[in-house]
XYZ file of C-alpha atoms in Angstrom:
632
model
C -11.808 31.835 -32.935
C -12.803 28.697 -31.627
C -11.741 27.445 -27.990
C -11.791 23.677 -26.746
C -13.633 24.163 -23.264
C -13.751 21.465 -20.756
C -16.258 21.672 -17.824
C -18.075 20.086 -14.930
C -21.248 20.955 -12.963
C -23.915 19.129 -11.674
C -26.921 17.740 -13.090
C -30.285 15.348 -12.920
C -30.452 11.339 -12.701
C -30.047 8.833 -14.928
C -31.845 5.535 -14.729
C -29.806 2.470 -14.431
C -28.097 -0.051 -12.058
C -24.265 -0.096 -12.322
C -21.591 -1.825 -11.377
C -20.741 1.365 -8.877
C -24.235 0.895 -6.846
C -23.257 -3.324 -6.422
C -19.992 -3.753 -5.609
C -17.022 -1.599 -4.017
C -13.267 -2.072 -3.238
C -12.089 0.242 0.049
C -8.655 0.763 0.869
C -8.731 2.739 3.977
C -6.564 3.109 7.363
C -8.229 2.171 10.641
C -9.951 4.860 12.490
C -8.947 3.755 15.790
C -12.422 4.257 18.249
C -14.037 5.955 15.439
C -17.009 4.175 13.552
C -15.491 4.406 9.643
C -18.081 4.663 6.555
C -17.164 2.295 3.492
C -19.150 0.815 0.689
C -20.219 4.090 -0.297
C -22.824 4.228 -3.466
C -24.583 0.915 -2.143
C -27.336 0.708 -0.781
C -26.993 -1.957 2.559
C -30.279 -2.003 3.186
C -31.136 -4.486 0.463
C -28.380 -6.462 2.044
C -25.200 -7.616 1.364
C -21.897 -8.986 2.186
C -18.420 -7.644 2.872
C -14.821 -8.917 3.541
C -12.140 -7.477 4.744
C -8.235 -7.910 4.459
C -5.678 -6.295 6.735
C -2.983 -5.240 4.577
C -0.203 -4.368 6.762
C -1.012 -7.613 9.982
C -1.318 -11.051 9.763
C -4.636 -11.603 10.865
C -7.476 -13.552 10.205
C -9.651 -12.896 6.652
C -13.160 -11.399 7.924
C -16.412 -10.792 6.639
C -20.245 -10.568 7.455
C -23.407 -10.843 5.706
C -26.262 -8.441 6.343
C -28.683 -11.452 7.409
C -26.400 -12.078 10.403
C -27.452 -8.788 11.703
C -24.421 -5.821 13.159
C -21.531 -6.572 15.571
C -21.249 -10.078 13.714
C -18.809 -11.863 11.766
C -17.085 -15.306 10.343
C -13.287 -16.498 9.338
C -13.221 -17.053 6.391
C -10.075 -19.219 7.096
C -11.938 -20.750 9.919
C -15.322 -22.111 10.137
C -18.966 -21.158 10.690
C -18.613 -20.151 14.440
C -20.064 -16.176 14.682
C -17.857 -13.531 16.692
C -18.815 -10.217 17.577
C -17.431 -6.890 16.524
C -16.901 -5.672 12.490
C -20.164 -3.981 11.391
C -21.883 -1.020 13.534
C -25.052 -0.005 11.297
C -26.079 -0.979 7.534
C -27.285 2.312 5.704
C -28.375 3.627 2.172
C -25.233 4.579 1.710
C -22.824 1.373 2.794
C -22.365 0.610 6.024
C -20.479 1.805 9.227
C -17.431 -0.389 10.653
C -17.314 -0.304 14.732
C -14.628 2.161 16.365
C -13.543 -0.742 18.091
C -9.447 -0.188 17.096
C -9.653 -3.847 16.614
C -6.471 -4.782 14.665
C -8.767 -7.122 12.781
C -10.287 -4.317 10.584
C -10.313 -0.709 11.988
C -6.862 -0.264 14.415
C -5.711 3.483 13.535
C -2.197 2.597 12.653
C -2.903 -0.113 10.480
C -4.147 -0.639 6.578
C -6.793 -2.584 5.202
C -8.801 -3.695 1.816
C -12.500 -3.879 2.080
C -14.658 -5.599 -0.582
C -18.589 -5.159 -0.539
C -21.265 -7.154 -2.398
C -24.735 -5.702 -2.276
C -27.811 -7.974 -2.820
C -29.551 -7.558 -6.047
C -31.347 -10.188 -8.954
C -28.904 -11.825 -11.102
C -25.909 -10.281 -9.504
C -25.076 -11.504 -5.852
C -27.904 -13.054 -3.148
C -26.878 -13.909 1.135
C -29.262 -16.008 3.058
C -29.588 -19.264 5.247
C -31.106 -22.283 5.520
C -31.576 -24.965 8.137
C -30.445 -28.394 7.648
C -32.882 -30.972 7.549
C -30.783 -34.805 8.143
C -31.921 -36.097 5.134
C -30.335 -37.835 1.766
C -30.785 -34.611 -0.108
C -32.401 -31.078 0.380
C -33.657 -28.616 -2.231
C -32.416 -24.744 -1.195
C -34.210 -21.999 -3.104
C -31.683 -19.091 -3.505
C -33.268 -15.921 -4.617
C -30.558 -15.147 -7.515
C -33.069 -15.421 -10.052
C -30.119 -17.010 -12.513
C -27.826 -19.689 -12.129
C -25.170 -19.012 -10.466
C -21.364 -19.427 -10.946
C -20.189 -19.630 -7.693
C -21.336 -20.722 -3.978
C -20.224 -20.398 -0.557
C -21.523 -22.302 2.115
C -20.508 -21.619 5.611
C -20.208 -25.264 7.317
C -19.729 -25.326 11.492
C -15.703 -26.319 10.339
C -15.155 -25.336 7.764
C -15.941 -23.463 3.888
C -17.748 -25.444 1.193
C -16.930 -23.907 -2.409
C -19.035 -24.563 -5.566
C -17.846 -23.082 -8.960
C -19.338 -23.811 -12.127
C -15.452 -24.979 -13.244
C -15.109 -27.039 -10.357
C -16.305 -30.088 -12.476
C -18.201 -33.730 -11.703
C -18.137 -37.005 -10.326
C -20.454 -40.084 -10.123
C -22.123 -41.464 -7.174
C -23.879 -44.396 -6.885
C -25.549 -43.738 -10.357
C -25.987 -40.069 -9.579
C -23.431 -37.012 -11.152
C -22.622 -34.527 -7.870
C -20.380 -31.369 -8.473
C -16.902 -31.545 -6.901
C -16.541 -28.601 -4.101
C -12.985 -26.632 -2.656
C -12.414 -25.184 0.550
C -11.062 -22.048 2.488
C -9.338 -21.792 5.187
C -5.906 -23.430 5.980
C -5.956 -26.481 3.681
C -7.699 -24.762 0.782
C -7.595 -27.692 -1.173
C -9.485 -31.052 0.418
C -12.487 -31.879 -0.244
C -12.650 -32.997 -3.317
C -14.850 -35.798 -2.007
C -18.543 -37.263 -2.345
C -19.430 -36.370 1.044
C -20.325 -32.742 0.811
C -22.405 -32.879 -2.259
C -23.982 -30.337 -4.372
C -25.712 -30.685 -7.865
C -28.699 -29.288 -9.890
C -27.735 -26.175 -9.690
C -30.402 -23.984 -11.460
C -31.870 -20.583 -12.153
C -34.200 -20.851 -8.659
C -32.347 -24.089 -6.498
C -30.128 -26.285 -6.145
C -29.468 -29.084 -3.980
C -27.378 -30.519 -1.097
C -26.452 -33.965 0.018
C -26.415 -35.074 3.531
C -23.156 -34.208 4.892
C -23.162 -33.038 8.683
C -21.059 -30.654 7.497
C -23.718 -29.164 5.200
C -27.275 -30.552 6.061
C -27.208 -31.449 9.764
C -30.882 -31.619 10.978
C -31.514 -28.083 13.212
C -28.112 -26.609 11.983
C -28.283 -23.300 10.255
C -26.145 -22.449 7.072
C -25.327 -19.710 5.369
C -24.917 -18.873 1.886
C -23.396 -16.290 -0.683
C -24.316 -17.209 -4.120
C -22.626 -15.447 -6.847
C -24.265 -14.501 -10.644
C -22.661 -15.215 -13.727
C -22.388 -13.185 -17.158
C -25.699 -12.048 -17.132
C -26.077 -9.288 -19.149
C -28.686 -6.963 -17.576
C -27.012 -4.388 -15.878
C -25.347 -0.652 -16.563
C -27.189 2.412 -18.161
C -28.188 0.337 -21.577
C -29.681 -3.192 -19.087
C -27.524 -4.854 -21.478
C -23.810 -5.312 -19.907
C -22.344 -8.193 -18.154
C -20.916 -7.123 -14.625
C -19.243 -10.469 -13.305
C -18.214 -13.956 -15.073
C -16.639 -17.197 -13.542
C -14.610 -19.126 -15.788
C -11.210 -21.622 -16.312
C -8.188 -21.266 -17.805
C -5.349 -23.268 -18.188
C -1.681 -21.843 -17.582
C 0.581 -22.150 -19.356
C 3.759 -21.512 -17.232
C 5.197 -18.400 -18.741
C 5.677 -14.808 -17.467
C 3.581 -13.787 -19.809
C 0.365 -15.841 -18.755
C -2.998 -16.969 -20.803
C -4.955 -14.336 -21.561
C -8.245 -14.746 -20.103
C -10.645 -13.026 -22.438
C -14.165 -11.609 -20.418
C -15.132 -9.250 -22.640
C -14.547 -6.368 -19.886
C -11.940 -4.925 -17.835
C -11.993 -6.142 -14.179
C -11.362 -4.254 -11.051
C -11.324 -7.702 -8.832
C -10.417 -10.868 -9.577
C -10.385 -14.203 -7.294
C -8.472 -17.301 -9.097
C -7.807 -20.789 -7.310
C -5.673 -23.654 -8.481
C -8.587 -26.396 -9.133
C -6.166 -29.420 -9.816
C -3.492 -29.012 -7.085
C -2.983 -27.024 -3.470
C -2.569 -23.884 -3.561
C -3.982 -20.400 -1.915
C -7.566 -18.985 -2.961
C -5.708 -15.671 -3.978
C -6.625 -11.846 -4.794
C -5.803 -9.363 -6.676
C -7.931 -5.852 -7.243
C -7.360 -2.265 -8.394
C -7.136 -0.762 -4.834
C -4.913 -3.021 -3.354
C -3.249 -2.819 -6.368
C -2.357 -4.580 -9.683
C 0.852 -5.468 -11.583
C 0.933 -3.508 -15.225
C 4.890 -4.593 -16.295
C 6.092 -8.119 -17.319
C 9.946 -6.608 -16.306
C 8.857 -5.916 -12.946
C 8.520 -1.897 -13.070
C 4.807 -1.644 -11.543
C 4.756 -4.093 -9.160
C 1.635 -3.983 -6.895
C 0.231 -6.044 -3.998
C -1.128 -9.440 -4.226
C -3.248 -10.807 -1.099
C -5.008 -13.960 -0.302
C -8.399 -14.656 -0.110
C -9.039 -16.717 3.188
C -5.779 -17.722 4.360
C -4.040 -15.463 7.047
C -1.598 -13.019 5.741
C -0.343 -9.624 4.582
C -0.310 -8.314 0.948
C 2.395 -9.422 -0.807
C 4.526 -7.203 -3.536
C 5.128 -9.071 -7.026
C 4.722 -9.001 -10.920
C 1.545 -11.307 -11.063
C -1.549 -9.982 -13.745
C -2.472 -7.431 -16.180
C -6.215 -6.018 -16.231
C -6.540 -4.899 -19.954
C -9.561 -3.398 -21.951
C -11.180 -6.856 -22.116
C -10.209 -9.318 -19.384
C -6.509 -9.926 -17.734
C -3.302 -11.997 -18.137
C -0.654 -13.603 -15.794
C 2.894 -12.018 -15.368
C 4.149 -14.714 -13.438
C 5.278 -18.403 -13.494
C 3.925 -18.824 -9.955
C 2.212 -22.044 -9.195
C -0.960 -20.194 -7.638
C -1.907 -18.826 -10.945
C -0.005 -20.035 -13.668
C 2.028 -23.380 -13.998
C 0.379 -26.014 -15.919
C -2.408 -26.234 -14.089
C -6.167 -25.546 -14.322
C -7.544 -22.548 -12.483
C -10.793 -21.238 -11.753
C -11.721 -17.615 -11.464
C -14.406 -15.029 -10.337
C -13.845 -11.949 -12.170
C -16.176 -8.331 -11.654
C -16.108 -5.831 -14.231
C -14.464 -2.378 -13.200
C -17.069 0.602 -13.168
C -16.226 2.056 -16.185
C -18.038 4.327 -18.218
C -20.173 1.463 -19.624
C -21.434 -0.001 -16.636
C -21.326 2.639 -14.171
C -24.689 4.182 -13.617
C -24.914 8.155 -14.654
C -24.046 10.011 -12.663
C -26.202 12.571 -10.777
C -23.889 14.870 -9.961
C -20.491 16.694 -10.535
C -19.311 15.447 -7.269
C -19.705 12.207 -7.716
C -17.065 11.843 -10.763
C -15.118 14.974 -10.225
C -13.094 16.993 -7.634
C -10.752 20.138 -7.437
C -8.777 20.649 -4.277
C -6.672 23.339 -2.751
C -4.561 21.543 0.204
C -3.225 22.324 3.167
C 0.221 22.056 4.385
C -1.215 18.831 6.097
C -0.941 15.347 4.993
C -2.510 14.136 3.389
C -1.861 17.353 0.756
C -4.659 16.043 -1.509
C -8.074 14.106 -0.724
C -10.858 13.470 -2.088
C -14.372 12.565 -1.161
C -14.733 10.223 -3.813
C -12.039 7.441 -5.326
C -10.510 8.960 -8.424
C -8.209 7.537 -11.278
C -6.365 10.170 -12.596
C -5.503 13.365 -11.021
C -3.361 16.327 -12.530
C -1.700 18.190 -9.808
C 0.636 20.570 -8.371
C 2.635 20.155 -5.111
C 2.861 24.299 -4.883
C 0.337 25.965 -5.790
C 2.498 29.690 -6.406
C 5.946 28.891 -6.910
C 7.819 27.302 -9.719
C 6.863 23.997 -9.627
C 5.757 20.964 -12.282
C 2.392 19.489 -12.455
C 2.417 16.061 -11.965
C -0.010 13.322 -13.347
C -0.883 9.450 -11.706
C -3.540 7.362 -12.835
C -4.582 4.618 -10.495
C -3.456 1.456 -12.997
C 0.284 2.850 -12.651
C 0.369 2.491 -8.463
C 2.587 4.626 -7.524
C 4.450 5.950 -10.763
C 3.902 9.473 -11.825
C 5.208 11.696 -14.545
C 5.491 15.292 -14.821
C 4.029 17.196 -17.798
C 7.681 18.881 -18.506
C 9.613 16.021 -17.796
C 8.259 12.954 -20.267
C 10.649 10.607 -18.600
C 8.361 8.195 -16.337
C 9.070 8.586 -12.873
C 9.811 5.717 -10.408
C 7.623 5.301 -7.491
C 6.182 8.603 -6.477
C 8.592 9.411 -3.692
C 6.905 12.756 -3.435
C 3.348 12.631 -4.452
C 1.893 8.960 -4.675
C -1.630 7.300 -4.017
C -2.926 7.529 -0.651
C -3.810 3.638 0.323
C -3.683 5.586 3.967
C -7.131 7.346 2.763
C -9.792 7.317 5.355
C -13.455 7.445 5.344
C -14.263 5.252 2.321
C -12.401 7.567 0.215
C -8.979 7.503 -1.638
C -6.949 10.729 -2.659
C -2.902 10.971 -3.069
C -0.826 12.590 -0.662
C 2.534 14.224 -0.193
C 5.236 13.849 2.753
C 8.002 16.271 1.095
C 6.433 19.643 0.503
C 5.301 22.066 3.383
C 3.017 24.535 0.663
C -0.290 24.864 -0.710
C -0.620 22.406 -3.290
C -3.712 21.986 -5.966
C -5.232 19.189 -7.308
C -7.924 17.968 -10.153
C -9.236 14.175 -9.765
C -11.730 12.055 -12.022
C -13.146 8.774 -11.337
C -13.986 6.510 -13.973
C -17.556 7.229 -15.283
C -19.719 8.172 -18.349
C -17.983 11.257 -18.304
C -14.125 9.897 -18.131
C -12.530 6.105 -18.720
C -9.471 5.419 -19.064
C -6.889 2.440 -21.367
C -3.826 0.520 -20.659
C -2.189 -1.136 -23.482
C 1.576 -2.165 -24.538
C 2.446 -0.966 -27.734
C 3.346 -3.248 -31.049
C 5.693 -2.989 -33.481
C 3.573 -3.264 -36.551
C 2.079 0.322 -36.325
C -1.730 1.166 -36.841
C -4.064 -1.067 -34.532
C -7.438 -0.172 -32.892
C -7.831 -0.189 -29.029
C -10.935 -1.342 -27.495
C -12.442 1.265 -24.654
C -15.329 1.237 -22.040
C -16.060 5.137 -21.967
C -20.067 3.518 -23.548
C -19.686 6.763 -25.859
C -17.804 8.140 -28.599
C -14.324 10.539 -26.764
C -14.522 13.926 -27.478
C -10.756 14.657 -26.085
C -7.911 12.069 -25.196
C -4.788 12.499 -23.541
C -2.224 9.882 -23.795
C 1.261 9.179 -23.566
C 3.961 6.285 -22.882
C 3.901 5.394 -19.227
C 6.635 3.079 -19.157
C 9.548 3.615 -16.299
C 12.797 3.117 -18.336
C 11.131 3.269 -21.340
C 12.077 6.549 -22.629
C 11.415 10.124 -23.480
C 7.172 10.179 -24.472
C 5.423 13.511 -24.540
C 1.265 13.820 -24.074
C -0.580 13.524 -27.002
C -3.982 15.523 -27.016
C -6.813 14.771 -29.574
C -9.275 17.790 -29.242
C -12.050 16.465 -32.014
C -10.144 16.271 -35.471
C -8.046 12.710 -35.781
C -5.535 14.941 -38.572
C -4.430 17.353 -35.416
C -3.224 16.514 -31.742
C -1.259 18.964 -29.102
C 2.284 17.784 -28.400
C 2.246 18.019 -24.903
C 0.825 21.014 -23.579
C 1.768 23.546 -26.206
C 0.635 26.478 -27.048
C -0.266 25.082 -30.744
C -1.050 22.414 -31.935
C 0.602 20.147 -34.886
C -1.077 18.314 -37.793
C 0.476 13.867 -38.126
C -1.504 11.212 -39.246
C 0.862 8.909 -36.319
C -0.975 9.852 -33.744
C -4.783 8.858 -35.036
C -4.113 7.468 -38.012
C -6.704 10.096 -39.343
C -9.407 7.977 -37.901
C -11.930 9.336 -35.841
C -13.012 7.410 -32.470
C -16.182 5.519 -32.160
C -18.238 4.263 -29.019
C -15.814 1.402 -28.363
C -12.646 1.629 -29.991
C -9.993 4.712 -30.877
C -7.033 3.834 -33.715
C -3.546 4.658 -33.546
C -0.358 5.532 -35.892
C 2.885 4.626 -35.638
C 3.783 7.043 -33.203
C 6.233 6.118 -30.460
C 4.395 8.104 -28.125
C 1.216 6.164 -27.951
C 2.165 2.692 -29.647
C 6.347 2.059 -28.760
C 6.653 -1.512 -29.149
C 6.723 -3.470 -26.091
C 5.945 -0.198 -23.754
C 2.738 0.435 -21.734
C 0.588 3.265 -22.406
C -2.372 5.069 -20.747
C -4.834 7.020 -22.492
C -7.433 9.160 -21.017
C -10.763 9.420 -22.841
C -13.461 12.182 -21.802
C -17.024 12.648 -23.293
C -20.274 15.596 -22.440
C -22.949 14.037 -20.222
C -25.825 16.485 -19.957
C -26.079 18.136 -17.177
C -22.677 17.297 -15.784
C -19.949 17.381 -17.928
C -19.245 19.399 -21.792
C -16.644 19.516 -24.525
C -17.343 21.662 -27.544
C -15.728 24.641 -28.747
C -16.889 28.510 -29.323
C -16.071 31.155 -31.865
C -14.712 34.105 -29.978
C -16.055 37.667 -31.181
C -13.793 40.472 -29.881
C -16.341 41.919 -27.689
C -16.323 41.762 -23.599
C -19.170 39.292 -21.730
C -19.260 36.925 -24.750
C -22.433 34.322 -23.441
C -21.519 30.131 -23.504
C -24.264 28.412 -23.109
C -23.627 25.241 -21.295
C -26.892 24.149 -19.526
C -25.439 24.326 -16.088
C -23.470 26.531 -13.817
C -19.562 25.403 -13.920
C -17.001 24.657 -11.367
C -14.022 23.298 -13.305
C -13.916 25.529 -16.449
C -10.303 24.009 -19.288
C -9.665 27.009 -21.985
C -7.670 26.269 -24.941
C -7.165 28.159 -28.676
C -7.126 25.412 -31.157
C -6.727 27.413 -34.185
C -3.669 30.093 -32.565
C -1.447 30.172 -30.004
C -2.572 29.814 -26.575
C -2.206 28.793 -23.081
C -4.088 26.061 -21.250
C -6.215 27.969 -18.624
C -7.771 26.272 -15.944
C -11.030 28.443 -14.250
C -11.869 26.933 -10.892
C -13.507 27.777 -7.430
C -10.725 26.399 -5.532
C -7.038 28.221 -6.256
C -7.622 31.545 -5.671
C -11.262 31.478 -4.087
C -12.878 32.680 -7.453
C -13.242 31.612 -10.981
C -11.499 34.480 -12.402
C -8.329 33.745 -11.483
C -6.807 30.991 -13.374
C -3.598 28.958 -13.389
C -1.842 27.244 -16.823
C -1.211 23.399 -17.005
C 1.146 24.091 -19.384
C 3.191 26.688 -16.732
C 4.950 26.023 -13.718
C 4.043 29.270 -12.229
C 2.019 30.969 -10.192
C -2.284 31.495 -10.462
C -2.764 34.458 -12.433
C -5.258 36.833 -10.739
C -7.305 38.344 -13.961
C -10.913 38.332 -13.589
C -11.606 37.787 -17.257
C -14.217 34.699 -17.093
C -17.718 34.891 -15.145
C -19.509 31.882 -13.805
C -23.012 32.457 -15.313
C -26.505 29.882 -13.999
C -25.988 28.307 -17.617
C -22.622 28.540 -18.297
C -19.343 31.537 -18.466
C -18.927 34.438 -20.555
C -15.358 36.068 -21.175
C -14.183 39.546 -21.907
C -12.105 40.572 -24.737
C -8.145 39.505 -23.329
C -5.709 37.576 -24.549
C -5.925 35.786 -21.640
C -9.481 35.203 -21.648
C -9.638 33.348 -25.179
C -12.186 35.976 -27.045
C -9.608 37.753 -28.855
């Protein structure tokens, strides 16, 4: 009898440079006089940059650059004056902020966002140079590409250069227009801070005191552009700057960058307005009517996050939910867009741990956490009494649904994501429930990705995916507050079958799948109203085997006890499931009872069951002869 098996372990490297080992987004809560680790997975000793933006202050925009050296930092709304304090030590693995409590970026009541660049060829470069007086001066940056974007710190203020920015003429010469940060954000539109030939190795400066005074150092963040040489394959595109025009509608242009983005910085190029953020920590707007609403924050100018309908990050670039003259009236915008790590792009991983966790809480909050920053996590506030699982995924904020109730919830009043998470890391917690709760969390990778999408009303379409391999098991379902009664909808390997919900069997539609088998970068759906409602949103999960880490196959039970699987590594996270017969789904782990032969259903609200039926083996399980067990 075959069994779908789902499992996670640990295994060697991969070669590769990802997205995940460049650039990271940190939502964290100050640690008060504690020194705080972020930018975890990048390596700070090749150097780097960071900002940060208090979330819940007004306070000044910060960041540093490794070249400046620890304890140092700029404004970004002010000019290039250094202050002490922000960094305490650059490492191998990110960097340490200073227990300080400074309200700036580590006071232990407060919340903050914390992007990190690291240096690399084609991607991102930080350096300085002096100014020499004259007319113009030639500055060699080190990206090894041209790049799309430029910050120069001046002694006032921020000089901008974007590739969109566009040109003027000057006494016979063509210079590049430049913006600002800081308060104005706009002037400067000007010949007198001039920049042009901007190239694969240089480009040059005019002689502005405010960016070529003789003896006055400068420094510089230069940012790549669509260069595809990055990710497992040396072949994806991690970052693109760009234009669009808006168009003035709540349902914006729709930029297309042929990946989804996990940070995005857009300025109005043709009119004041604020250099504004938005990212997938912080949070992101999903819902044109306003039902995932997520914070908004500005770039340089001082400020807390702000709560409103504004963009959608889709499959292959985003769109504007929002007539709001910083991103979409008539005007022309410019953007800097990075590409989420998604399976694609992300680097393989080298371990279990790195894309995977399985938690037993405490009573404490927060009832769930991590050591990693996951995307989805299936949990369970009490771990032995009657009580619903519950699923969020990280594009939703704060709206969860139960696997027995399809109704979308509201805003998790109960269980929610934790933007309180400390430590670089980013769990979910709970404020309601005083028991022993359970959790499973994955973070986008080769082994899991994940897709948004609003349904249409003509029926069968194809949805593009990141996952950079074919899915071997999806889970999706309308996610949609208000938007009615969806159940999940499991494909386990045959596009003719899926699991309504959790059941114990499973049901045979061509609506789901359309009979159509998923390939590396697309999946096809029906007409179902669970996965393609007109007008709705929709998540769907998508997992695939890595070697060594992660496998999905099935078995052919024999009716003996100690039946051998074979997986090539020791599990820790073991998903048991009859696909031909009536069964339940059995969850094996190391965490709810202390061993793996107790197990707990996902598709019961009850307690673990304590039946030692399935033995962790060095290369995989076997299973006795039980019901229970699946080798009937």
């Amino acid at each position: 009898m075959p069994i779908q098996q789902m499992l996670l372990g640990s295994g060697a490297a991969k070669d590769g440079l990802g997205v995940d080992q460049l650039f990271r987004i940190d939502g964290y809560t100050g640690a008060g006089g504690t020194a705080l680790r972020v930018g975890q997975g990048l390596d700070m000793t090749e150097g780097g940059m960071g900002t940060v933006r208090p979330m819940t202050l007004t306070e000044d925009k910060f960041m540093f650059t490794t070249s400046m050296g620890v304890n140092k930092r700029f404004e970004l709304n002010g000019g290039g004056t250094e202050y002490t304090g922000y960094t305490n030590s650059f490492e191998t693995n990110g960097f340490f902020l200073r227990g300080d409590n400074s309200d700036r970026y580590n006071n232990s009541s407060q919340r903050y966002v914390q992007t990190t660049w690291r240096n690399a060829d084609n991607w991102f470069r930080e350096f300085s140079y002096v100014g020499n007086g004259a007319s113009t001066q030639t500055i060699t940056h080190g990206l090894k590409s041209t790049p799309g974007m430029i910050w120069i710190s001046t002694p006032t203020d921020w000089t901008v250069w974007h590739k969109s920015n566009g040109t003027f003429s000057s006494s016979g010469d063509t210079w590049d227009y430049y913006l600002r940060f800081g308060g104005s954000q706009n002037s400067g539109r000007a010949s007198n801070e001039r920049i042009k030939d901007i190239g694969a190795t240089t480009f040059t400066i005019g002689d502005s005191d405010s960016i070529n005074t003789n003896g006055t150092t400068y420094r510089v963040m230069c940012f790549g552009d669509n260069q595809a040489e990055f990710g497992p394959t040396s072949d994806k595109v991690l970052c693109k700057c760009g234009s669009y025009s808006g168009n003035g509608n709540s349902n914006g242009t729709d930029v297309n960058l042929g990946f989804r983005p996990q940070f995005v910085i857009i300025k109005r190029r043709d009119g004041s307005a604020d250099w504004v953020v938005f990212d997938n920590v912080a949070g992101v707007s999903e819902d044109s009517d306003g039902n995932h609403r997520d914070r908004l924050t500005t770039l340089a100018k001082r400020g807390q996050g702000t709560r409103d309908p504004y963009i959608h990050f889709g499959p292959l670039g985003f769109q504007l939910q929002t007539t709001d003259s910083k991103v979409n009236t008539g005007g022309t915008y410019i953007y800097y867009a990075v590409r989420a790590d998604d399976g694609a792009s992300s680097k393989i991983p080298e371990n279990g741990n790195e894309v995977f966790d399985s938690v037993a809480s405490t009573s404490n909050s927060p009832r769930i956490n991590t050591n990693m920053r996951p995307d989805f996590v299936i949990c369970k506030r009490e771990k032995s009494n009657t009580e619903n699982w519950r699923m969020l995924t990280r594009s939703m904020g704060g709206h969860e649904v139960s696997q027995t109730n399809f109704e979308g919830y509201g805003r998790g009043s109960s269980i929610r994501w934790n933007r309180a998470h400390k430590g670089g890391t980013n769990g979910i917690w709970e404020n309601t429930f005083n028991n022993q709760g359970i959790g499973y969390a994955w973070k986008t990778s080769a082994c899991f990705d994940w897709v948004q999408y609003k349904g249409l009303a003509n029926g069968v379409r194809t949805i593009n995916h990141n996952l950079g391999g074919v899915p071997q098991l999806m889970i999706g379902r309308r996610w949609h507050t208000n938007g009615g009664n969806s159940g999940w909808n499991i494909y386990f390997g045959d596009p003719t079958k899926y699991f309504d919900g959790f059941e114990q069997n499973h049901g045979t539609n061509s609506n789901r799948w359309n009979n159509t088998a998923p390939t590396e970068t697309q999946f096809t759906l029906g007409t179902s109203q669970d996965l393609n409602a007109n007008n709705r949103w929709h998540w769907v999960g998508l997992w695939r085997s890595v070697d060594g880490i992660c496998k999905i196959g099935t078995y052919t039970g024999d009716g003996t006890d100690n039946r051998a699987v074979n997986l090539g590594f020791q599990p820790r996270w073991l998903l048991l499931k009859r696909i031909n017969g009536s069964s339940d789904w059995c969850i094996f782990d190391l965490v709810t009872n202390g061993t793996f032969g107790s197990f707990i259903r996902i598709n019961n609200t009850g307690a673990p069951v304590v039946q030692n039926t399935i033995t962790r083996t060095s290369t995989g399980f076997t299973a006795d002869n039980t019901s229970s067990s699946g080798n009937n």
